[in-house]
Structures are given as structure tokens and as C-alpha cells.
Short mmCIF file of N, CA, C and O in Angstrom, two decimals:
data_model
loop_
_atom_site.label_atom_id
_atom_site.label_comp_id
_atom_site.label_asym_id
_atom_site.label_seq_id
_atom_site.Cartn_x
_atom_site.Cartn_y
_atom_site.Cartn_z
N MET A 277 11.55 27.03 -28.91
CA MET A 277 10.57 26.18 -29.57
C MET A 277 9.64 25.62 -28.56
O MET A 277 9.96 25.01 -27.66
N THR A 278 8.21 25.65 -28.96
CA THR A 278 7.27 25.11 -27.96
C THR A 278 6.79 23.91 -28.54
O THR A 278 6.83 23.71 -29.72
N PRO A 279 6.52 22.84 -27.66
CA PRO A 279 5.93 21.63 -28.19
C PRO A 279 4.68 21.87 -28.92
O PRO A 279 3.98 22.62 -28.58
N ALA A 280 4.32 20.84 -29.85
CA ALA A 280 3.21 20.97 -30.50
C ALA A 280 1.96 20.72 -29.72
O ALA A 280 0.83 21.14 -29.80
N PHE A 281 2.19 19.74 -28.68
CA PHE A 281 1.11 19.45 -27.69
C PHE A 281 1.54 19.75 -26.20
O PHE A 281 2.18 18.80 -25.69
N PRO A 282 1.48 20.95 -25.94
CA PRO A 282 2.07 21.21 -24.52
C PRO A 282 1.25 20.41 -23.44
O PRO A 282 0.05 20.32 -23.41
N ILE A 283 1.96 20.03 -22.46
CA ILE A 283 1.39 19.22 -21.38
C ILE A 283 1.44 19.93 -20.04
O ILE A 283 2.71 20.44 -19.63
N GLY A 284 0.61 20.37 -19.31
CA GLY A 284 0.47 20.97 -18.17
C GLY A 284 1.05 20.16 -16.97
O GLY A 284 1.15 18.97 -17.17
N ARG A 285 1.53 20.84 -16.12
CA ARG A 285 2.36 20.08 -14.95
C ARG A 285 1.43 19.00 -14.15
O ARG A 285 1.90 17.89 -14.11
N PRO A 286 0.05 19.31 -13.76
CA PRO A 286 -0.76 18.13 -13.36
C PRO A 286 -0.82 16.97 -14.29
O PRO A 286 -0.86 15.81 -13.94
N CYS A 287 -0.89 17.13 -15.55
CA CYS A 287 -1.06 16.04 -16.61
C CYS A 287 0.24 15.38 -16.68
O CYS A 287 0.30 14.13 -16.61
N LEU A 288 1.19 16.04 -16.60
CA LEU A 288 2.60 15.48 -16.75
C LEU A 288 2.87 14.56 -15.42
O LEU A 288 3.26 13.43 -15.52
N ALA A 289 2.51 15.08 -14.23
CA ALA A 289 2.62 14.17 -13.13
C ALA A 289 1.78 12.96 -13.04
O ALA A 289 2.40 11.87 -12.70
N LEU A 290 0.68 13.11 -13.63
CA LEU A 290 -0.32 11.81 -13.65
C LEU A 290 0.28 10.94 -14.69
O LEU A 290 0.39 9.76 -14.55
N LEU A 291 0.84 11.38 -15.91
CA LEU A 291 1.49 10.68 -16.86
C LEU A 291 2.76 9.83 -16.24
O LEU A 291 2.81 8.75 -16.50
N LEU A 292 3.44 10.56 -15.52
CA LEU A 292 4.71 10.00 -14.96
C LEU A 292 4.22 8.92 -14.04
O LEU A 292 4.96 7.89 -13.79
N ALA A 293 3.34 9.17 -13.23
CA ALA A 293 2.89 8.19 -12.21
C ALA A 293 2.28 7.09 -12.90
O ALA A 293 2.51 5.88 -12.43
N ALA A 294 1.57 7.12 -14.01
CA ALA A 294 1.07 5.94 -14.74
C ALA A 294 2.18 5.20 -15.31
O ALA A 294 2.17 3.91 -15.21
N CYS A 295 3.16 5.72 -15.74
CA CYS A 295 4.43 5.14 -16.33
C CYS A 295 5.14 4.25 -15.24
O CYS A 295 5.45 3.01 -15.33
N ALA A 296 5.22 4.88 -14.01
CA ALA A 296 5.97 4.12 -12.95
C ALA A 296 5.08 3.11 -12.37
O ALA A 296 5.64 2.02 -12.07
N THR A 297 3.72 3.27 -12.44
CA THR A 297 2.82 2.18 -12.12
C THR A 297 3.14 0.98 -12.95
O THR A 297 2.86 -0.19 -12.52
N GLY A 298 3.29 1.27 -14.25
CA GLY A 298 3.52 0.20 -15.14
C GLY A 298 4.56 -0.83 -14.73
O GLY A 298 4.57 -1.98 -15.01
N LEU A 299 5.54 -0.24 -14.19
CA LEU A 299 6.70 -1.11 -13.71
C LEU A 299 6.11 -2.32 -12.57
O LEU A 299 6.74 -3.10 -12.32
N HIS A 300 5.03 -1.88 -11.87
CA HIS A 300 4.47 -2.70 -10.89
C HIS A 300 3.10 -3.39 -11.37
O HIS A 300 2.23 -3.68 -10.38
N ALA A 301 2.72 -3.23 -12.59
CA ALA A 301 1.55 -3.71 -12.94
C ALA A 301 1.07 -5.09 -12.63
O ALA A 301 -0.11 -5.51 -12.40
N GLN A 302 2.14 -5.96 -12.83
CA GLN A 302 1.97 -7.40 -12.32
C GLN A 302 2.10 -7.56 -10.80
O GLN A 302 2.77 -6.95 -10.19
N PRO A 303 1.11 -8.53 -10.37
CA PRO A 303 1.07 -8.60 -8.79
C PRO A 303 2.66 -9.17 -8.36
O PRO A 303 3.30 -9.92 -9.07
N ALA A 304 2.85 -8.66 -7.23
CA ALA A 304 4.17 -9.11 -6.68
C ALA A 304 3.80 -9.49 -5.06
O ALA A 304 2.75 -9.11 -4.66
N SER A 305 4.69 -10.05 -4.38
CA SER A 305 4.66 -10.28 -2.96
C SER A 305 5.21 -9.20 -2.23
O SER A 305 6.12 -8.72 -2.48
N TRP A 306 4.32 -8.78 -1.17
CA TRP A 306 4.74 -7.57 -0.53
C TRP A 306 4.67 -7.96 1.09
O TRP A 306 3.95 -8.81 1.43
N ARG A 307 5.53 -7.35 1.69
CA ARG A 307 5.58 -7.57 3.17
C ARG A 307 5.91 -6.28 3.81
O ARG A 307 6.84 -5.42 3.53
N GLY A 308 5.03 -5.80 4.77
CA GLY A 308 5.26 -4.65 5.44
C GLY A 308 4.19 -4.29 6.41
O GLY A 308 3.52 -5.04 6.82
N ASP A 309 4.28 -2.98 6.96
CA ASP A 309 3.49 -2.58 8.11
C ASP A 309 2.13 -2.18 7.49
O ASP A 309 2.22 -1.28 6.49
N PHE A 310 0.93 -2.46 8.08
CA PHE A 310 -0.30 -2.20 7.66
C PHE A 310 -0.83 -1.45 8.80
O PHE A 310 -0.68 -1.75 10.05
N VAL A 311 -1.51 -0.17 8.53
CA VAL A 311 -2.23 0.45 9.64
C VAL A 311 -3.63 0.98 8.99
O VAL A 311 -3.76 1.32 8.01
N TYR A 312 -4.63 0.78 10.00
CA TYR A 312 -5.98 1.09 9.56
C TYR A 312 -6.53 1.99 10.61
O TYR A 312 -6.67 1.28 11.72
N PHE A 313 -6.91 3.15 10.34
CA PHE A 313 -7.40 3.99 11.47
C PHE A 313 -8.35 5.18 10.68
O PHE A 313 -7.94 5.74 9.73
N ALA A 314 -9.41 5.37 11.31
CA ALA A 314 -10.38 6.29 10.78
C ALA A 314 -10.76 6.32 9.32
O ALA A 314 -10.56 7.15 8.58
N ASP A 315 -11.03 4.97 8.86
CA ASP A 315 -11.31 4.79 7.51
C ASP A 315 -10.25 5.05 6.43
O ASP A 315 -10.43 5.08 5.34
N ALA A 316 -9.00 4.98 7.02
CA ALA A 316 -7.84 5.16 6.08
C ALA A 316 -6.82 4.01 6.38
O ALA A 316 -6.40 3.67 7.49
N ALA A 317 -6.31 3.26 5.25
CA ALA A 317 -5.54 2.24 5.41
C ALA A 317 -4.10 2.61 4.64
O ALA A 317 -4.22 3.13 3.37
N LEU A 318 -3.19 2.54 5.38
CA LEU A 318 -1.89 2.68 4.75
C LEU A 318 -0.86 1.40 4.87
O LEU A 318 -1.00 0.84 5.81
N PHE A 319 -0.12 1.21 3.82
CA PHE A 319 0.91 0.18 3.92
C PHE A 319 2.13 0.83 3.64
O PHE A 319 2.43 1.51 2.73
N THR A 320 3.14 0.33 4.47
CA THR A 320 4.65 0.66 4.35
C THR A 320 5.34 -0.51 4.09
O THR A 320 5.33 -1.44 4.79
N ASP A 321 6.02 -0.44 2.98
CA ASP A 321 6.91 -1.66 2.50
C ASP A 321 8.15 -1.69 3.38
O ASP A 321 8.90 -0.70 3.40
N CYS A 322 8.49 -2.84 3.93
CA CYS A 322 9.60 -2.93 4.72
C CYS A 322 10.97 -2.84 3.93
O CYS A 322 11.95 -2.31 4.41
N ALA A 323 10.83 -3.31 2.74
CA ALA A 323 12.15 -3.40 2.02
C ALA A 323 12.54 -1.91 1.52
O ALA A 323 13.77 -1.61 1.42
N SER A 324 11.64 -1.13 1.14
CA SER A 324 11.95 0.22 0.67
C SER A 324 11.57 1.39 1.58
O SER A 324 12.15 2.49 1.36
N GLY A 325 10.65 1.10 2.56
CA GLY A 325 10.28 2.19 3.62
C GLY A 325 9.30 3.04 2.72
O GLY A 325 8.75 3.98 3.52
N LYS A 326 8.86 2.73 1.60
CA LYS A 326 7.73 3.60 0.93
C LYS A 326 6.49 3.28 1.40
O LYS A 326 6.16 2.19 1.73
N ARG A 327 5.62 4.28 1.41
CA ARG A 327 4.21 4.19 2.13
C ARG A 327 3.19 4.60 0.88
O ARG A 327 3.34 5.52 0.09
N TRP A 328 2.12 3.71 0.85
CA TRP A 328 0.96 4.20 -0.08
C TRP A 328 -0.27 3.80 0.67
O TRP A 328 -0.40 2.99 1.51
N PRO A 329 -1.40 4.55 0.14
CA PRO A 329 -2.61 4.25 0.54
C PRO A 329 -3.12 2.97 0.16
O PRO A 329 -2.59 2.52 -0.86
N VAL A 330 -4.00 2.31 0.75
CA VAL A 330 -4.44 0.88 0.24
C VAL A 330 -5.88 0.99 -0.31
O VAL A 330 -6.82 1.67 0.24
N ALA A 331 -6.08 0.64 -1.77
CA ALA A 331 -7.37 0.74 -2.30
C ALA A 331 -8.24 -0.19 -1.69
O ALA A 331 -7.84 -1.35 -1.22
N MET A 332 -9.51 0.14 -1.67
CA MET A 332 -10.57 -0.81 -1.08
C MET A 332 -10.93 -1.95 -2.17
O MET A 332 -11.61 -1.58 -3.03
N THR A 333 -10.43 -2.99 -1.82
CA THR A 333 -10.78 -4.24 -2.64
C THR A 333 -11.29 -5.31 -1.64
O THR A 333 -11.04 -5.13 -0.41
N ALA A 334 -11.83 -6.44 -2.15
CA ALA A 334 -12.39 -7.56 -1.35
C ALA A 334 -11.22 -7.95 -0.44
O ALA A 334 -11.43 -8.18 0.72
N ASP A 335 -10.05 -8.19 -0.95
CA ASP A 335 -8.95 -8.83 -0.12
C ASP A 335 -8.30 -7.72 0.88
O ASP A 335 -7.92 -8.01 1.92
N ALA A 336 -8.48 -6.31 0.35
CA ALA A 336 -8.11 -5.47 1.47
C ALA A 336 -8.99 -5.25 2.66
O ALA A 336 -8.43 -5.15 3.74
N VAL A 337 -10.31 -5.54 2.35
CA VAL A 337 -11.20 -5.75 3.57
C VAL A 337 -10.89 -6.91 4.38
O VAL A 337 -10.90 -6.79 5.66
N ALA A 338 -10.51 -8.06 3.77
CA ALA A 338 -10.01 -9.12 4.67
C ALA A 338 -8.77 -8.85 5.49
O ALA A 338 -8.69 -9.28 6.61
N LEU A 339 -7.99 -8.15 4.74
CA LEU A 339 -6.71 -7.70 5.46
C LEU A 339 -7.07 -6.68 6.80
O LEU A 339 -6.61 -6.91 7.82
N GLN A 340 -7.86 -5.88 6.47
CA GLN A 340 -8.47 -4.88 7.48
C GLN A 340 -9.15 -5.70 8.66
O GLN A 340 -8.77 -5.41 9.91
N ARG A 341 -9.92 -6.73 8.50
CA ARG A 341 -10.59 -7.50 9.43
C ARG A 341 -9.53 -8.12 10.29
O ARG A 341 -9.55 -8.19 11.47
N SER A 342 -8.48 -8.68 9.73
CA SER A 342 -7.42 -9.39 10.34
C SER A 342 -6.69 -8.46 11.26
O SER A 342 -6.17 -8.71 12.36
N TYR A 343 -6.31 -7.32 10.73
CA TYR A 343 -5.70 -6.31 11.35
C TYR A 343 -6.44 -5.92 12.74
O TYR A 343 -5.84 -5.85 13.72
N LEU A 344 -7.83 -5.60 12.48
CA LEU A 344 -8.49 -5.27 13.59
C LEU A 344 -8.41 -6.26 14.77
O LEU A 344 -8.52 -6.13 16.01
N GLU A 345 -8.45 -7.50 14.33
CA GLU A 345 -8.43 -8.83 15.29
C GLU A 345 -7.03 -8.72 15.89
O GLU A 345 -7.06 -9.13 17.26
N TRP A 346 -5.94 -8.60 15.25
CA TRP A 346 -4.62 -8.78 15.75
C TRP A 346 -3.70 -7.69 16.17
O TRP A 346 -2.76 -7.74 16.96
N ARG A 347 -4.07 -6.49 15.95
CA ARG A 347 -3.37 -5.29 16.31
C ARG A 347 -3.27 -5.10 17.85
O ARG A 347 -4.14 -5.73 18.42
N LYS A 348 -2.25 -4.49 18.25
CA LYS A 348 -2.15 -4.32 19.67
C LYS A 348 -2.91 -3.33 20.40
O LYS A 348 -3.34 -3.22 21.53
N GLU A 349 -2.99 -2.17 19.54
CA GLU A 349 -3.72 -0.97 19.99
C GLU A 349 -4.21 -0.24 18.78
O GLU A 349 -3.64 -0.56 17.74
N PRO A 350 -5.16 0.64 18.86
CA PRO A 350 -5.58 1.37 17.64
C PRO A 350 -4.38 2.20 16.97
O PRO A 350 -3.59 2.64 17.57
N ALA A 351 -4.39 2.13 15.56
CA ALA A 351 -3.52 2.88 14.76
C ALA A 351 -1.92 2.17 15.02
O ALA A 351 -1.05 2.71 14.51
N ALA A 352 -1.89 1.12 15.64
CA ALA A 352 -0.61 0.33 15.73
C ALA A 352 -0.27 -0.29 14.48
O ALA A 352 -1.11 -1.03 13.78
N ALA A 353 1.00 -0.32 14.11
CA ALA A 353 1.51 -1.09 12.83
C ALA A 353 1.44 -2.57 13.10
O ALA A 353 1.67 -3.10 14.37
N LEU A 354 1.07 -3.26 12.07
CA LEU A 354 1.20 -4.81 12.17
C LEU A 354 1.73 -5.40 10.79
O LEU A 354 1.32 -4.88 9.72
N LEU A 355 2.68 -6.14 10.96
CA LEU A 355 3.22 -6.82 9.61
C LEU A 355 2.30 -7.76 8.97
O LEU A 355 1.78 -8.72 9.69
N VAL A 356 2.21 -7.45 7.61
CA VAL A 356 1.25 -8.10 6.90
C VAL A 356 2.06 -8.77 5.59
O VAL A 356 3.12 -8.03 5.19
N ASN A 357 1.55 -9.70 5.05
CA ASN A 357 2.00 -10.33 3.73
C ASN A 357 0.91 -10.31 2.84
O ASN A 357 -0.25 -10.97 3.12
N PHE A 358 0.94 -9.97 1.64
CA PHE A 358 -0.02 -10.20 0.54
C PHE A 358 0.47 -10.05 -0.82
O PHE A 358 1.84 -9.61 -1.08
N ASP A 359 -0.27 -10.50 -1.89
CA ASP A 359 0.12 -10.29 -3.21
C ASP A 359 -0.56 -8.99 -3.73
O ASP A 359 -1.77 -8.97 -3.39
N GLY A 360 0.02 -8.16 -4.40
CA GLY A 360 -0.59 -7.00 -4.87
C GLY A 360 0.19 -6.10 -5.81
O GLY A 360 1.33 -6.66 -6.23
N ARG A 361 -0.28 -4.95 -6.10
CA ARG A 361 0.44 -4.14 -7.14
C ARG A 361 -0.07 -2.87 -6.92
O ARG A 361 -0.97 -2.42 -6.26
N LEU A 362 0.93 -1.87 -7.50
CA LEU A 362 0.54 -0.49 -7.52
C LEU A 362 -0.09 -0.12 -8.67
O LEU A 362 0.01 -0.39 -9.84
N GLU A 363 -1.19 0.94 -8.29
CA GLU A 363 -1.90 1.31 -9.51
C GLU A 363 -2.41 2.81 -9.16
O GLU A 363 -2.67 3.25 -8.14
N VAL A 364 -2.37 3.56 -10.37
CA VAL A 364 -2.97 5.01 -10.15
C VAL A 364 -4.43 4.93 -10.17
O VAL A 364 -5.03 4.31 -11.15
N ARG A 365 -5.05 5.38 -9.07
CA ARG A 365 -6.55 5.32 -8.98
C ARG A 365 -6.93 6.63 -8.46
O ARG A 365 -6.21 7.52 -7.85
N GLU A 366 -8.26 6.93 -8.59
CA GLU A 366 -8.87 8.24 -8.31
C GLU A 366 -8.95 8.17 -6.67
O GLU A 366 -9.06 7.30 -6.07
N ALA A 367 -8.52 9.34 -6.17
CA ALA A 367 -8.46 9.43 -4.63
C ALA A 367 -9.89 9.94 -4.21
O ALA A 367 -10.55 10.61 -4.91
N MET A 368 -10.27 9.73 -2.96
CA MET A 368 -11.44 10.12 -2.36
C MET A 368 -11.40 11.61 -2.23
O MET A 368 -12.47 12.30 -2.44
N GLU A 369 -10.26 12.16 -1.98
CA GLU A 369 -10.15 13.74 -2.18
C GLU A 369 -8.82 14.04 -2.97
O GLU A 369 -7.76 13.37 -2.67
N GLY A 370 -8.86 14.96 -3.76
CA GLY A 370 -7.65 15.42 -4.47
C GLY A 370 -7.52 14.66 -5.84
O GLY A 370 -8.35 13.82 -6.14
N PRO A 371 -6.34 14.91 -6.45
CA PRO A 371 -6.12 14.15 -7.67
C PRO A 371 -5.74 12.55 -7.52
O PRO A 371 -5.62 12.16 -6.45
N ALA A 372 -5.90 11.96 -8.79
CA ALA A 372 -5.60 10.53 -8.70
C ALA A 372 -4.22 10.51 -8.19
O ALA A 372 -3.33 11.18 -8.26
N ARG A 373 -3.93 9.19 -7.42
CA ARG A 373 -2.57 8.97 -6.97
C ARG A 373 -2.38 7.47 -6.88
O ARG A 373 -3.24 6.59 -7.09
N GLU A 374 -1.19 7.12 -6.68
CA GLU A 374 -0.68 5.65 -6.69
C GLU A 374 -1.16 5.07 -5.42
O GLU A 374 -1.07 5.51 -4.40
N GLN A 375 -1.80 4.03 -5.51
CA GLN A 375 -2.46 3.21 -4.36
C GLN A 375 -1.99 1.70 -4.25
O GLN A 375 -1.74 1.19 -5.55
N MET A 376 -1.88 1.08 -3.36
CA MET A 376 -1.60 -0.18 -3.28
C MET A 376 -2.93 -1.03 -3.48
O MET A 376 -3.90 -0.75 -2.74
N VAL A 377 -2.89 -2.06 -4.34
CA VAL A 377 -4.17 -2.78 -4.57
C VAL A 377 -3.70 -4.29 -4.11
O VAL A 377 -2.85 -4.81 -4.59
N VAL A 378 -4.47 -4.67 -3.00
CA VAL A 378 -4.29 -5.97 -2.58
C VAL A 378 -5.12 -7.19 -3.31
O VAL A 378 -6.34 -6.98 -3.35
N GLU A 379 -4.38 -7.93 -3.97
CA GLU A 379 -5.07 -9.07 -4.79
C GLU A 379 -5.26 -10.28 -4.07
O GLU A 379 -6.31 -11.03 -4.23
N LYS A 380 -4.28 -10.49 -3.09
CA LYS A 380 -4.53 -11.93 -2.44
C LYS A 380 -3.87 -11.72 -0.97
O LYS A 380 -2.68 -11.49 -0.89
N PHE A 381 -4.67 -11.54 0.01
CA PHE A 381 -4.26 -11.40 1.35
C PHE A 381 -3.66 -12.80 1.79
O PHE A 381 -4.33 -13.72 1.63
N ARG A 382 -2.48 -12.77 2.28
CA ARG A 382 -1.85 -13.94 2.77
C ARG A 382 -1.85 -14.20 4.29
O ARG A 382 -2.38 -15.06 4.86
N SER A 383 -1.30 -13.21 5.12
CA SER A 383 -1.20 -13.48 6.42
C SER A 383 -0.75 -12.24 7.28
O SER A 383 -0.35 -11.27 6.61
N VAL A 384 -0.97 -12.21 8.66
CA VAL A 384 -0.45 -11.19 9.44
C VAL A 384 0.61 -11.94 10.23
O VAL A 384 0.60 -13.12 10.57
N GLU A 385 1.50 -11.12 10.74
CA GLU A 385 2.42 -11.72 11.80
C GLU A 385 2.39 -10.85 13.13
O GLU A 385 3.18 -10.03 13.44
N PRO A 386 1.49 -11.32 13.93
CA PRO A 386 1.18 -10.57 15.11
C PRO A 386 2.34 -10.30 15.98
O PRO A 386 3.24 -11.21 16.16
N GLY A 387 2.50 -9.24 16.56
CA GLY A 387 3.59 -8.88 17.52
C GLY A 387 4.81 -8.31 16.52
O GLY A 387 5.92 -7.94 17.16
N ASN A 388 4.77 -8.41 15.37
CA ASN A 388 5.90 -8.00 14.36
C ASN A 388 5.65 -6.75 13.69
O ASN A 388 4.45 -6.50 13.29
N THR A 389 6.62 -6.07 13.37
CA THR A 389 6.54 -4.74 12.46
C THR A 389 7.88 -4.69 11.57
O THR A 389 8.83 -5.60 11.91
N CYS A 390 7.90 -3.87 10.62
CA CYS A 390 9.16 -3.71 9.90
C CYS A 390 10.30 -3.45 10.85
O CYS A 390 11.48 -3.92 10.66
N ALA A 391 10.10 -2.54 11.95
CA ALA A 391 11.18 -2.33 12.90
C ALA A 391 11.60 -3.54 13.66
O ALA A 391 12.96 -3.65 13.89
N THR A 392 10.71 -4.26 14.18
CA THR A 392 11.10 -5.64 14.87
C THR A 392 11.90 -6.46 13.97
O THR A 392 12.96 -7.19 14.23
N LEU A 393 11.57 -6.60 12.59
CA LEU A 393 12.47 -7.43 11.66
C LEU A 393 13.75 -6.90 11.49
O LEU A 393 14.75 -7.62 11.47
N ALA A 394 13.77 -5.48 11.42
CA ALA A 394 15.14 -4.85 11.21
C ALA A 394 16.07 -5.17 12.50
O ALA A 394 17.24 -5.39 12.31
N ALA A 395 15.44 -5.04 13.61
CA ALA A 395 16.07 -5.13 14.92
C ALA A 395 16.75 -6.67 14.93
O ALA A 395 17.86 -6.76 15.40
N ALA A 396 15.94 -7.46 14.58
CA ALA A 396 16.28 -8.94 14.57
C ALA A 396 17.43 -9.34 13.73
O ALA A 396 18.32 -10.03 13.93
N GLN A 397 17.44 -8.57 12.63
CA GLN A 397 18.52 -8.77 11.56
C GLN A 397 19.81 -8.12 11.88
O GLN A 397 20.72 -8.75 11.50
N ALA A 398 19.59 -7.01 12.78
CA ALA A 398 20.77 -6.39 13.14
C ALA A 398 21.64 -7.23 14.20
O ALA A 398 22.82 -6.92 14.47
N LYS A 399 21.03 -7.98 14.94
CA LYS A 399 21.57 -8.86 15.96
C LYS A 399 22.66 -9.86 15.50
O LYS A 399 22.47 -10.36 14.38
#
């Protein structure tokens, strides 16, 4: 039996991503590694190890400026804190994908990364 309204794989993937995003629709506090290089911003959550591209918002730009001021070298990870949420958005290239939306940039922790936090907790 075929469904009355067949859904293609790309449409199904987007629908599933939208449902998953709904779980994070409300802003939450995030702490993780931020890297900005060649006009691409990536955030890696320390708690889960998951990585997302960062959507360009006003507070994401403030985060980038702070990153450029405090990073040790180009493309080096820097620990950051912000309030944000995951949202499926159009990508610059390719299909829509889940992105981190920074709503309120809080702080950077110069000299720290998720790895340095994990090493300190292991002691």
C-alpha cells in the first residue's frame, strides 16, 4: 500500500530536521568552542560534542569580533558562552540545514577550549 501523499527523501529529511529543531526552539545557554575562519563560523557544544554552523545575526557578529580579538591564532578554537537556539535555515550553498542562532552573546573564556575544560575536570 502506498501512502496517499508520498514524501520524497529530501522533503522527509527537512521535515525531520524541523521537528528536531522544535526541541530547541526556545533559547538555551550554550558553552562550547567557536571557530571563525574564511567567512565560516562553527560552534561545537562542549556537553555533546555536536557541531553546527552559526547563523549570521547581530549577536553572532559581536561573538565574531570578540573571537578575533581573543583567539590565539587563526582558526583556533575559543571557549564562548551565549544564549541561542537551533533553527533550520537556508544555507549559502546546498539545502536548508540546522544552524545555531546566537540570540545573546555572553562572554569568551580566553585560553580555554572544551578540551581544556575536560582535562581540568579529569584531574
